[in-house]
């Protein structure tokens, strides 16, 4: 594979495009990533990162998102015309921390900072975003894609193998692929949003403030030091004002904020402004030939629930490992059809759910109506996928792709749970103390739960046929096993001293069971032993790899 001639062109360098590129680079696939904007985007935009997305960033070895992100402050509303609090509530649903969910706190991080973090990680792979570089058109054949790219007024013909459109709702890739984008534009949900620096006397920076009404004239201010020590993300609703004109007038924005806050306001500057109108749309399919769409290029959501950015990076993560295997010649092109098969039902259900939340909020003006634990995205699954295999599940159940996490139930296609405080048998040096420490985007991880090493050996023997570059293994022994020093063909032998793994994976004493964890942290298979494991891999790989 020639790094100077990347086989994948990623169009658009927002979070979804950056995660697509980073996932491919982790898999050893060179990428060219372009963005038509001459400069990196500014603005907080949609800042919420839900727990499932924090897990994906963990698998991609991007800890800064969780480390630098801040928990959402409590929302405070006020009695009209005063700074006397009326209500206080959390905009985020609550979740009890458990050993299976390491990132249980939703974090807020502006997209401007998120993009900077992800670009730095791309640079570790000697990949940088080409700004001011626009895709004008492309054609595809059985062998590849020929793209016409413009930079500084000069046209370039670029030959590649695949194109990923992460170029937003107005992007060219979806249009060139001939995909539909049906849905609605909601004129009843319009606002001006942006970043501002101001000081308001008596306004506590530990709260998220709301003045006025959601469906009338109203202002929300969320403190964020990313903009400055006097920085706020604002949202303005003003049905009596032309919002397009409002978005273009700093003077009018300041006037509305000043008139809405019953205190003295000193303005520093407006950093970024955008007019927002709720668009609710999705494609009929996520790919055509050698072209794919991810994120806003594929689906746009109401702001209720904050699922848009998160679903985009989850699209990219699902596609990335599959495209890498195909490009390496290790998997058949039919594997790429499962990107559409697994993600489209999730997106469809998500659009329906977030639109319902939006309608409830608009009708009741009650933001707490949106606080369902479904928003954590931990229950998203692909149990229905034709590449997952479960020898224990009852077939024929209805699809619930965008579900609520049920820790008392686990099937192939579900998110793989974490388990902490695992001890490595033999006392060797290891930085792996959790199951999540094993899972990475460039290989499958086979977990063999067995009462003894001897019970795991037939399965491990069958695994020797697969390259360690794409399949790793770990034996998980119960806490009752003591003094394990016998050499094992497994990459790792772990003793579940505190029982977290056996509990999370619903294992019974004395039972042997195999869990195959995909590169995207999803359970690909739950099987009895070696034959089931080989059957699963036969649906992924082109023969033994």
JSON list of N, CA and C in Angstrom, two decimals, residues 219-261:
[
{"chain": "A", "resi": 219, "resn": "UNK", "atom": "N", "xyz": [-33.36, 33.36, 25.98]},
{"chain": "A", "resi": 219, "resn": "UNK", "atom": "CA", "xyz": [-31.90, 33.29, 25.88]},
{"chain": "A", "resi": 219, "resn": "UNK", "atom": "C", "xyz": [-31.40, 32.20, 26.80]},
{"chain": "A", "resi": 220, "resn": "UNK", "atom": "N", "xyz": [-30.50, 31.36, 26.32]},
{"chain": "A", "resi": 220, "resn": "UNK", "atom": "CA", "xyz": [-29.77, 30.46, 27.21]},
{"chain": "A", "resi": 220, "resn": "UNK", "atom": "C", "xyz": [-28.29, 30.81, 27.12]},
{"chain": "A", "resi": 221, "resn": "UNK", "atom": "N", "xyz": [-27.61, 30.71, 28.25]},
{"chain": "A", "resi": 221, "resn": "UNK", "atom": "CA", "xyz": [-26.18, 30.98, 28.32]},
{"chain": "A", "resi": 221, "resn": "UNK", "atom": "C", "xyz": [-25.51, 29.83, 29.08]},
{"chain": "A", "resi": 222, "resn": "UNK", "atom": "N", "xyz": [-24.56, 29.16, 28.41]},
{"chain": "A", "resi": 222, "resn": "UNK", "atom": "CA", "xyz": [-23.79, 28.09, 29.05]},
{"chain": "A", "resi": 222, "resn": "UNK", "atom": "C", "xyz": [-22.34, 28.53, 29.18]},
{"chain": "A", "resi": 223, "resn": "UNK", "atom": "N", "xyz": [-21.81, 28.55, 30.42]},
{"chain": "A", "resi": 223, "resn": "UNK", "atom": "CA", "xyz": [-20.43, 29.00, 30.59]},
{"chain": "A", "resi": 223, "resn": "UNK", "atom": "C", "xyz": [-19.44, 28.00, 30.00]},
{"chain": "A", "resi": 224, "resn": "UNK", "atom": "N", "xyz": [-18.43, 28.49, 29.32]},
{"chain": "A", "resi": 224, "resn": "UNK", "atom": "CA", "xyz": [-17.36, 27.62, 28.85]},
{"chain": "A", "resi": 224, "resn": "UNK", "atom": "C", "xyz": [-16.05, 28.39, 28.76]},
{"chain": "A", "resi": 225, "resn": "UNK", "atom": "N", "xyz": [-15.08, 27.90, 29.50]},
{"chain": "A", "resi": 225, "resn": "UNK", "atom": "CA", "xyz": [-13.76, 28.55, 29.51]},
{"chain": "A", "resi": 225, "resn": "UNK", "atom": "C", "xyz": [-12.99, 28.31, 28.22]},
{"chain": "A", "resi": 226, "resn": "UNK", "atom": "N", "xyz": [-13.49, 27.42, 27.35]},
{"chain": "A", "resi": 226, "resn": "UNK", "atom": "CA", "xyz": [-12.82, 27.20, 26.07]},
{"chain": "A", "resi": 226, "resn": "UNK", "atom": "C", "xyz": [-12.82, 28.49, 25.24]},
{"chain": "A", "resi": 227, "resn": "UNK", "atom": "N", "xyz": [-13.86, 29.32, 25.42]},
{"chain": "A", "resi": 227, "resn": "UNK", "atom": "CA", "xyz": [-13.96, 30.58, 24.69]},
{"chain": "A", "resi": 227, "resn": "UNK", "atom": "C", "xyz": [-13.14, 31.66, 25.38]},
{"chain": "A", "resi": 228, "resn": "UNK", "atom": "N", "xyz": [-13.10, 31.60, 26.70]},
{"chain": "A", "resi": 228, "resn": "UNK", "atom": "CA", "xyz": [-12.39, 32.59, 27.51]},
{"chain": "A", "resi": 228, "resn": "UNK", "atom": "C", "xyz": [-12.97, 32.54, 28.91]},
{"chain": "A", "resi": 229, "resn": "UNK", "atom": "N", "xyz": [-12.31, 33.22, 29.84]},
{"chain": "A", "resi": 229, "resn": "UNK", "atom": "CA", "xyz": [-12.80, 33.17, 31.22]},
{"chain": "A", "resi": 229, "resn": "UNK", "atom": "C", "xyz": [-14.15, 33.88, 31.37]},
{"chain": "A", "resi": 230, "resn": "UNK", "atom": "N", "xyz": [-14.52, 34.65, 30.34]},
{"chain": "A", "resi": 230, "resn": "UNK", "atom": "CA", "xyz": [-15.85, 35.27, 30.31]},
{"chain": "A", "resi": 230, "resn": "UNK", "atom": "C", "xyz": [-16.67, 34.71, 29.14]},
{"chain": "A", "resi": 231, "resn": "UNK", "atom": "N", "xyz": [-16.36, 33.48, 28.75]},
{"chain": "A", "resi": 231, "resn": "UNK", "atom": "CA", "xyz": [-16.98, 32.89, 27.56]},
{"chain": "A", "resi": 231, "resn": "UNK", "atom": "C", "xyz": [-18.29, 32.17, 27.86]},
{"chain": "A", "resi": 232, "resn": "UNK", "atom": "N", "xyz": [-19.23, 32.27, 26.92]},
{"chain": "A", "resi": 232, "resn": "UNK", "atom": "CA", "xyz": [-20.52, 31.60, 27.02]},
{"chain": "A", "resi": 232, "resn": "UNK", "atom": "C", "xyz": [-20.95, 31.10, 25.64]},
{"chain": "A", "resi": 233, "resn": "UNK", "atom": "N", "xyz": [-21.60, 29.95, 25.62]},
{"chain": "A", "resi": 233, "resn": "UNK", "atom": "CA", "xyz": [-22.33, 29.55, 24.42]},
{"chain": "A", "resi": 233, "resn": "UNK", "atom": "C", "xyz": [-23.76, 30.05, 24.59]},
{"chain": "A", "resi": 234, "resn": "UNK", "atom": "N", "xyz": [-24.27, 30.75, 23.58]},
{"chain": "A", "resi": 234, "resn": "UNK", "atom": "CA", "xyz": [-25.63, 31.29, 23.71]},
{"chain": "A", "resi": 234, "resn": "UNK", "atom": "C", "xyz": [-26.56, 30.71, 22.66]},
{"chain": "A", "resi": 235, "resn": "UNK", "atom": "N", "xyz": [-27.85, 30.69, 23.00]},
{"chain": "A", "resi": 235, "resn": "UNK", "atom": "CA", "xyz": [-28.91, 30.37, 22.05]},
{"chain": "A", "resi": 235, "resn": "UNK", "atom": "C", "xyz": [-30.01, 31.41, 22.24]},
{"chain": "A", "resi": 236, "resn": "UNK", "atom": "N", "xyz": [-30.46, 31.99, 21.13]},
{"chain": "A", "resi": 236, "resn": "UNK", "atom": "CA", "xyz": [-31.52, 33.00, 21.17]},
{"chain": "A", "resi": 236, "resn": "UNK", "atom": "C", "xyz": [-32.71, 32.51, 20.36]},
{"chain": "A", "resi": 237, "resn": "UNK", "atom": "N", "xyz": [-33.89, 32.60, 20.95]},
{"chain": "A", "resi": 237, "resn": "UNK", "atom": "CA", "xyz": [-35.12, 32.40, 20.19]},
{"chain": "A", "resi": 237, "resn": "UNK", "atom": "C", "xyz": [-35.88, 33.72, 20.23]},
{"chain": "A", "resi": 238, "resn": "UNK", "atom": "N", "xyz": [-36.38, 34.14, 19.08]},
{"chain": "A", "resi": 238, "resn": "UNK", "atom": "CA", "xyz": [-37.09, 35.42, 18.99]},
{"chain": "A", "resi": 238, "resn": "UNK", "atom": "C", "xyz": [-38.04, 35.36, 17.79]},
{"chain": "A", "resi": 239, "resn": "UNK", "atom": "N", "xyz": [-39.23, 34.79, 18.00]},
{"chain": "A", "resi": 239, "resn": "UNK", "atom": "CA", "xyz": [-40.18, 34.64, 16.88]},
{"chain": "A", "resi": 239, "resn": "UNK", "atom": "C", "xyz": [-40.59, 35.97, 16.26]},
{"chain": "A", "resi": 240, "resn": "UNK", "atom": "N", "xyz": [-40.44, 37.06, 17.01]},
{"chain": "A", "resi": 240, "resn": "UNK", "atom": "CA", "xyz": [-40.85, 38.37, 16.52]},
{"chain": "A", "resi": 240, "resn": "UNK", "atom": "C", "xyz": [-39.75, 39.08, 15.73]},
{"chain": "A", "resi": 241, "resn": "UNK", "atom": "N", "xyz": [-38.62, 38.38, 15.53]},
{"chain": "A", "resi": 241, "resn": "UNK", "atom": "CA", "xyz": [-37.48, 39.00, 14.85]},
{"chain": "A", "resi": 241, "resn": "UNK", "atom": "C", "xyz": [-37.09, 38.15, 13.65]},
{"chain": "A", "resi": 242, "resn": "UNK", "atom": "N", "xyz": [-36.65, 38.79, 12.58]},
{"chain": "A", "resi": 242, "resn": "UNK", "atom": "CA", "xyz": [-36.10, 38.09, 11.42]},
{"chain": "A", "resi": 242, "resn": "UNK", "atom": "C", "xyz": [-34.75, 37.49, 11.83]},
{"chain": "A", "resi": 243, "resn": "UNK", "atom": "N", "xyz": [-34.70, 36.16, 12.00]},
{"chain": "A", "resi": 243, "resn": "UNK", "atom": "CA", "xyz": [-33.49, 35.54, 12.55]},
{"chain": "A", "resi": 243, "resn": "UNK", "atom": "C", "xyz": [-32.30, 35.61, 11.60]},
{"chain": "A", "resi": 244, "resn": "UNK", "atom": "N", "xyz": [-32.57, 35.64, 10.32]},
{"chain": "A", "resi": 244, "resn": "UNK", "atom": "CA", "xyz": [-31.47, 35.76, 9.36]},
{"chain": "A", "resi": 244, "resn": "UNK", "atom": "C", "xyz": [-30.77, 37.11, 9.55]},
{"chain": "A", "resi": 245, "resn": "UNK", "atom": "N", "xyz": [-31.59, 38.16, 9.71]},
{"chain": "A", "resi": 245, "resn": "UNK", "atom": "CA", "xyz": [-31.01, 39.49, 9.97]},
{"chain": "A", "resi": 245, "resn": "UNK", "atom": "C", "xyz": [-30.33, 39.53, 11.34]},
{"chain": "A", "resi": 246, "resn": "UNK", "atom": "N", "xyz": [-30.96, 38.86, 12.32]},
{"chain": "A", "resi": 246, "resn": "UNK", "atom": "CA", "xyz": [-30.40, 38.83, 13.67]},
{"chain": "A", "resi": 246, "resn": "UNK", "atom": "C", "xyz": [-29.00, 38.20, 13.66]},
{"chain": "A", "resi": 247, "resn": "UNK", "atom": "N", "xyz": [-28.85, 37.09, 12.93]},
{"chain": "A", "resi": 247, "resn": "UNK", "atom": "CA", "xyz": [-27.56, 36.40, 12.89]},
{"chain": "A", "resi": 247, "resn": "UNK", "atom": "C", "xyz": [-26.47, 37.25, 12.26]},
{"chain": "A", "resi": 248, "resn": "UNK", "atom": "N", "xyz": [-26.88, 38.25, 11.47]},
{"chain": "A", "resi": 248, "resn": "UNK", "atom": "CA", "xyz": [-25.91, 39.09, 10.78]},
{"chain": "A", "resi": 248, "resn": "UNK", "atom": "C", "xyz": [-25.63, 40.40, 11.52]},
{"chain": "A", "resi": 249, "resn": "UNK", "atom": "N", "xyz": [-26.30, 40.58, 12.67]},
{"chain": "A", "resi": 249, "resn": "UNK", "atom": "CA", "xyz": [-26.17, 41.85, 13.38]},
{"chain": "A", "resi": 249, "resn": "UNK", "atom": "C", "xyz": [-25.69, 41.64, 14.81]},
{"chain": "A", "resi": 250, "resn": "UNK", "atom": "N", "xyz": [-24.42, 41.91, 15.05]},
{"chain": "A", "resi": 250, "resn": "UNK", "atom": "CA", "xyz": [-23.88, 41.79, 16.41]},
{"chain": "A", "resi": 250, "resn": "UNK", "atom": "C", "xyz": [-24.62, 42.74, 17.35]},
{"chain": "A", "resi": 251, "resn": "UNK", "atom": "N", "xyz": [-24.94, 43.92, 16.84]},
{"chain": "A", "resi": 251, "resn": "UNK", "atom": "CA", "xyz": [-25.61, 44.93, 17.66]},
{"chain": "A", "resi": 251, "resn": "UNK", "atom": "C", "xyz": [-26.97, 44.41, 18.14]},
{"chain": "A", "resi": 252, "resn": "UNK", "atom": "N", "xyz": [-27.72, 43.79, 17.25]},
{"chain": "A", "resi": 252, "resn": "UNK", "atom": "CA", "xyz": [-29.05, 43.28, 17.59]},
{"chain": "A", "resi": 252, "resn": "UNK", "atom": "C", "xyz": [-28.96, 42.09, 18.55]},
{"chain": "A", "resi": 253, "resn": "UNK", "atom": "N", "xyz": [-27.96, 41.23, 18.35]},
{"chain": "A", "resi": 253, "resn": "UNK", "atom": "CA", "xyz": [-27.75, 40.09, 19.26]},
{"chain": "A", "resi": 253, "resn": "UNK", "atom": "C", "xyz": [-27.50, 40.62, 20.68]},
{"chain": "A", "resi": 254, "resn": "UNK", "atom": "N", "xyz": [-26.59, 41.57, 20.80]},
{"chain": "A", "resi": 254, "resn": "UNK", "atom": "CA", "xyz": [-26.28, 42.13, 22.12]},
{"chain": "A", "resi": 254, "resn": "UNK", "atom": "C", "xyz": [-27.50, 42.81, 22.74]},
{"chain": "A", "resi": 255, "resn": "UNK", "atom": "N", "xyz": [-28.28, 43.48, 21.88]},
{"chain": "A", "resi": 255, "resn": "UNK", "atom": "CA", "xyz": [-29.48, 44.18, 22.36]},
{"chain": "A", "resi": 255, "resn": "UNK", "atom": "C", "xyz": [-30.48, 43.18, 22.95]},
{"chain": "A", "resi": 256, "resn": "UNK", "atom": "N", "xyz": [-30.69, 42.06, 22.27]},
{"chain": "A", "resi": 256, "resn": "UNK", "atom": "CA", "xyz": [-31.65, 41.06, 22.76]},
{"chain": "A", "resi": 256, "resn": "UNK", "atom": "C", "xyz": [-31.14, 40.40, 24.04]},
{"chain": "A", "resi": 257, "resn": "UNK", "atom": "N", "xyz": [-29.84, 40.07, 24.08]},
{"chain": "A", "resi": 257, "resn": "UNK", "atom": "CA", "xyz": [-29.29, 39.47, 25.31]},
{"chain": "A", "resi": 257, "resn": "UNK", "atom": "C", "xyz": [-29.41, 40.45, 26.47]},
{"chain": "A", "resi": 258, "resn": "UNK", "atom": "N", "xyz": [-29.04, 41.71, 26.24]},
{"chain": "A", "resi": 258, "resn": "UNK", "atom": "CA", "xyz": [-29.09, 42.71, 27.31]},
{"chain": "A", "resi": 258, "resn": "UNK", "atom": "C", "xyz": [-30.52, 42.93, 27.81]},
{"chain": "A", "resi": 259, "resn": "UNK", "atom": "N", "xyz": [-31.48, 42.90, 26.89]},
{"chain": "A", "resi": 259, "resn": "UNK", "atom": "CA", "xyz": [-32.87, 43.14, 27.29]},
{"chain": "A", "resi": 259, "resn": "UNK", "atom": "C", "xyz": [-33.48, 41.92, 27.97]},
{"chain": "A", "resi": 260, "resn": "UNK", "atom": "N", "xyz": [-32.89, 40.75, 27.76]},
{"chain": "A", "resi": 260, "resn": "UNK", "atom": "CA", "xyz": [-33.43, 39.51, 28.34]},
{"chain": "A", "resi": 260, "resn": "UNK", "atom": "C", "xyz": [-32.86, 39.23, 29.73]},
{"chain": "A", "resi": 261, "resn": "UNK", "atom": "N", "xyz": [-31.68, 39.78, 30.02]},
{"chain": "A", "resi": 261, "resn": "UNK", "atom": "CA", "xyz": [-31.04, 39.54, 31.32]},
{"chain": "A", "resi": 261, "resn": "UNK", "atom": "C", "xyz": [-31.34, 40.71, 32.27]}
]
